[in-house]
Amino acid sequence: SILINPDVTYCVCFSIIMLNTDLHNPNMKPERRMQLKDFIKLNKSYGDMNEGRELTEDFLVGIYKSIASEQIFTSTAVRVFIILYSLGK
């Protein structure tokens, strides 16, 4: 299992929402948008909260590319949370 603790699932979901806003907000300057390397750095390790297990780069790259290619809207965001929560079980 990738997401050990419900708190980690919550943090990753919050990070996804922020990434979605960052990448798709028309008011953001392109040079200020979060890059893949930054997203990985911010989300790779949740320390003891995830029992010391780092989130894999494949997992984080998949999330980033998915959000970059298609903006999440409210009903989609709920589905993402449900999927990530089920991965954490």
PDB file of C-alpha atoms in Angstrom:
ATOM      1  CA  SER A   1       0.000   0.000   0.000  1.00  0.00           C
ATOM      2  CA  ILE A   2       1.273   3.460  -0.892  1.00  0.00           C
ATOM      3  CA  LEU A   3      -0.730   5.568   1.532  1.00  0.00           C
ATOM      4  CA  ILE A   4      -0.380   4.068   5.001  1.00  0.00           C
ATOM      5  CA  ASN A   5      -2.167   6.663   7.099  1.00  0.00           C
ATOM      6  CA  PRO A   6      -5.447   8.540   6.418  1.00  0.00           C
ATOM      7  CA  ASP A   7      -3.606  11.776   7.272  1.00  0.00           C
ATOM      8  CA  VAL A   8      -1.198  11.145   4.397  1.00  0.00           C
ATOM      9  CA  THR A   9      -4.162  10.554   2.083  1.00  0.00           C
ATOM     10  CA  TYR A  10      -5.626  13.862   3.225  1.00  0.00           C
ATOM     11  CA  CYS A  11      -2.317  15.680   2.640  1.00  0.00           C
ATOM     12  CA  VAL A  12      -1.886  14.185  -0.837  1.00  0.00           C
ATOM     13  CA  CYS A  13      -5.476  15.153  -1.734  1.00  0.00           C
ATOM     14  CA  PHE A  14      -4.847  18.699  -0.543  1.00  0.00           C
ATOM     15  CA  SER A  15      -1.635  18.788  -2.555  1.00  0.00           C
ATOM     16  CA  ILE A  16      -3.531  17.614  -5.647  1.00  0.00           C
ATOM     17  CA  ILE A  17      -6.109  20.376  -5.225  1.00  0.00           C
ATOM     18  CA  MET A  18      -3.344  22.960  -4.870  1.00  0.00           C
ATOM     19  CA  LEU A  19      -1.502  21.556  -7.901  1.00  0.00           C
ATOM     20  CA  ASN A  20      -4.713  21.680  -9.925  1.00  0.00           C
ATOM     21  CA  THR A  21      -5.213  25.334  -8.985  1.00  0.00           C
ATOM     22  CA  ASP A  22      -1.577  26.162  -9.655  1.00  0.00           C
ATOM     23  CA  LEU A  23      -1.475  24.557 -13.105  1.00  0.00           C
ATOM     24  CA  HIS A  24      -4.875  25.699 -14.372  1.00  0.00           C
ATOM     25  CA  ASN A  25      -5.449  29.126 -12.838  1.00  0.00           C
ATOM     26  CA  PRO A  26      -5.293  31.657 -15.693  1.00  0.00           C
ATOM     27  CA  ASN A  27      -3.987  34.299 -13.283  1.00  0.00           C
ATOM     28  CA  MET A  28      -0.790  32.326 -12.647  1.00  0.00           C
ATOM     29  CA  LYS A  29       2.209  33.341 -14.705  1.00  0.00           C
ATOM     30  CA  PRO A  30       3.634  30.322 -16.582  1.00  0.00           C
ATOM     31  CA  GLU A  31       7.080  30.780 -15.033  1.00  0.00           C
ATOM     32  CA  ARG A  32       5.555  30.607 -11.514  1.00  0.00           C
ATOM     33  CA  ARG A  33       3.660  27.336 -12.027  1.00  0.00           C
ATOM     34  CA  MET A  34       4.748  24.291 -10.040  1.00  0.00           C
ATOM     35  CA  GLN A  35       7.120  22.015 -11.900  1.00  0.00           C
ATOM     36  CA  LEU A  36       7.166  18.236 -11.643  1.00  0.00           C
ATOM     37  CA  LYS A  37      10.403  18.240  -9.621  1.00  0.00           C
ATOM     38  CA  ASP A  38       8.843  20.620  -7.081  1.00  0.00           C
ATOM     39  CA  PHE A  39       5.709  18.485  -6.733  1.00  0.00           C
ATOM     40  CA  ILE A  40       7.819  15.387  -6.120  1.00  0.00           C
ATOM     41  CA  LYS A  41      10.024  17.186  -3.593  1.00  0.00           C
ATOM     42  CA  LEU A  42       7.009  18.463  -1.633  1.00  0.00           C
ATOM     43  CA  ASN A  43       5.192  15.115  -1.560  1.00  0.00           C
ATOM     44  CA  LYS A  44       7.794  12.357  -1.580  1.00  0.00           C
ATOM     45  CA  SER A  45       8.234  12.002   2.173  1.00  0.00           C
ATOM     46  CA  TYR A  46       5.661  12.354   4.920  1.00  0.00           C
ATOM     47  CA  GLY A  47       8.052  10.879   7.485  1.00  0.00           C
ATOM     48  CA  ASP A  48       6.597   9.015  10.427  1.00  0.00           C
ATOM     49  CA  MET A  49       3.084   9.877   9.324  1.00  0.00           C
ATOM     50  CA  ASN A  50       3.562   7.352   6.485  1.00  0.00           C
ATOM     51  CA  GLU A  51       5.644   4.969   8.626  1.00  0.00           C
ATOM     52  CA  GLY A  52       8.824   6.324   7.038  1.00  0.00           C
ATOM     53  CA  ARG A  53       7.816   5.084   3.590  1.00  0.00           C
ATOM     54  CA  GLU A  54       8.349   7.534   0.760  1.00  0.00           C
ATOM     55  CA  LEU A  55       5.752   7.907  -1.954  1.00  0.00           C
ATOM     56  CA  THR A  56       7.147   6.502  -5.195  1.00  0.00           C
ATOM     57  CA  GLU A  57       8.189   8.792  -8.006  1.00  0.00           C
ATOM     58  CA  ASP A  58       6.014   6.789 -10.407  1.00  0.00           C
ATOM     59  CA  PHE A  59       2.982   7.485  -8.216  1.00  0.00           C
ATOM     60  CA  LEU A  60       3.745  11.218  -7.971  1.00  0.00           C
ATOM     61  CA  VAL A  61       4.664  11.589 -11.658  1.00  0.00           C
ATOM     62  CA  GLY A  62       1.373   9.901 -12.570  1.00  0.00           C
ATOM     63  CA  ILE A  63      -0.572  12.336 -10.408  1.00  0.00           C
ATOM     64  CA  TYR A  64       1.275  15.358 -11.806  1.00  0.00           C
ATOM     65  CA  LYS A  65       0.851  14.329 -15.435  1.00  0.00           C
ATOM     66  CA  SER A  66      -2.806  13.527 -14.921  1.00  0.00           C
ATOM     67  CA  ILE A  67      -3.529  16.935 -13.364  1.00  0.00           C
ATOM     68  CA  ALA A  68      -1.409  18.743 -15.948  1.00  0.00           C
ATOM     69  CA  SER A  69      -3.264  17.109 -18.835  1.00  0.00           C
ATOM     70  CA  GLU A  70      -6.788  17.474 -17.444  1.00  0.00           C
ATOM     71  CA  GLN A  71      -8.107  19.979 -14.931  1.00  0.00           C
ATOM     72  CA  ILE A  72     -10.073  18.588 -12.009  1.00  0.00           C
ATOM     73  CA  PHE A  73     -13.529  19.997 -11.436  1.00  0.00           C
ATOM     74  CA  THR A  74     -15.513  19.530  -8.217  1.00  0.00           C
ATOM     75  CA  SER A  75     -17.213  16.224  -8.997  1.00  0.00           C
ATOM     76  CA  THR A  76     -13.889  14.833 -10.247  1.00  0.00           C
ATOM     77  CA  ALA A  77     -12.106  15.966  -7.079  1.00  0.00           C
ATOM     78  CA  VAL A  78     -14.479  13.894  -4.971  1.00  0.00           C
ATOM     79  CA  ARG A  79     -13.734  10.802  -7.089  1.00  0.00           C
ATOM     80  CA  VAL A  80      -9.980  11.418  -6.720  1.00  0.00           C
ATOM     81  CA  PHE A  81     -10.327  11.548  -2.941  1.00  0.00           C
ATOM     82  CA  ILE A  82     -12.298   8.284  -2.915  1.00  0.00           C
ATOM     83  CA  ILE A  83      -9.702   6.561  -5.119  1.00  0.00           C
ATOM     84  CA  LEU A  84      -6.770   7.768  -3.008  1.00  0.00           C
ATOM     85  CA  TYR A  85      -8.554   6.883   0.216  1.00  0.00           C
ATOM     86  CA  SER A  86      -9.138   3.346  -1.050  1.00  0.00           C
ATOM     87  CA  LEU A  87      -5.418   3.060  -1.937  1.00  0.00           C
ATOM     88  CA  GLY A  88      -4.555   3.996   1.630  1.00  0.00           C
ATOM     89  CA  LYS A  89      -6.498   1.069   3.126  1.00  0.00           C
TER      90      LYS A  89
END
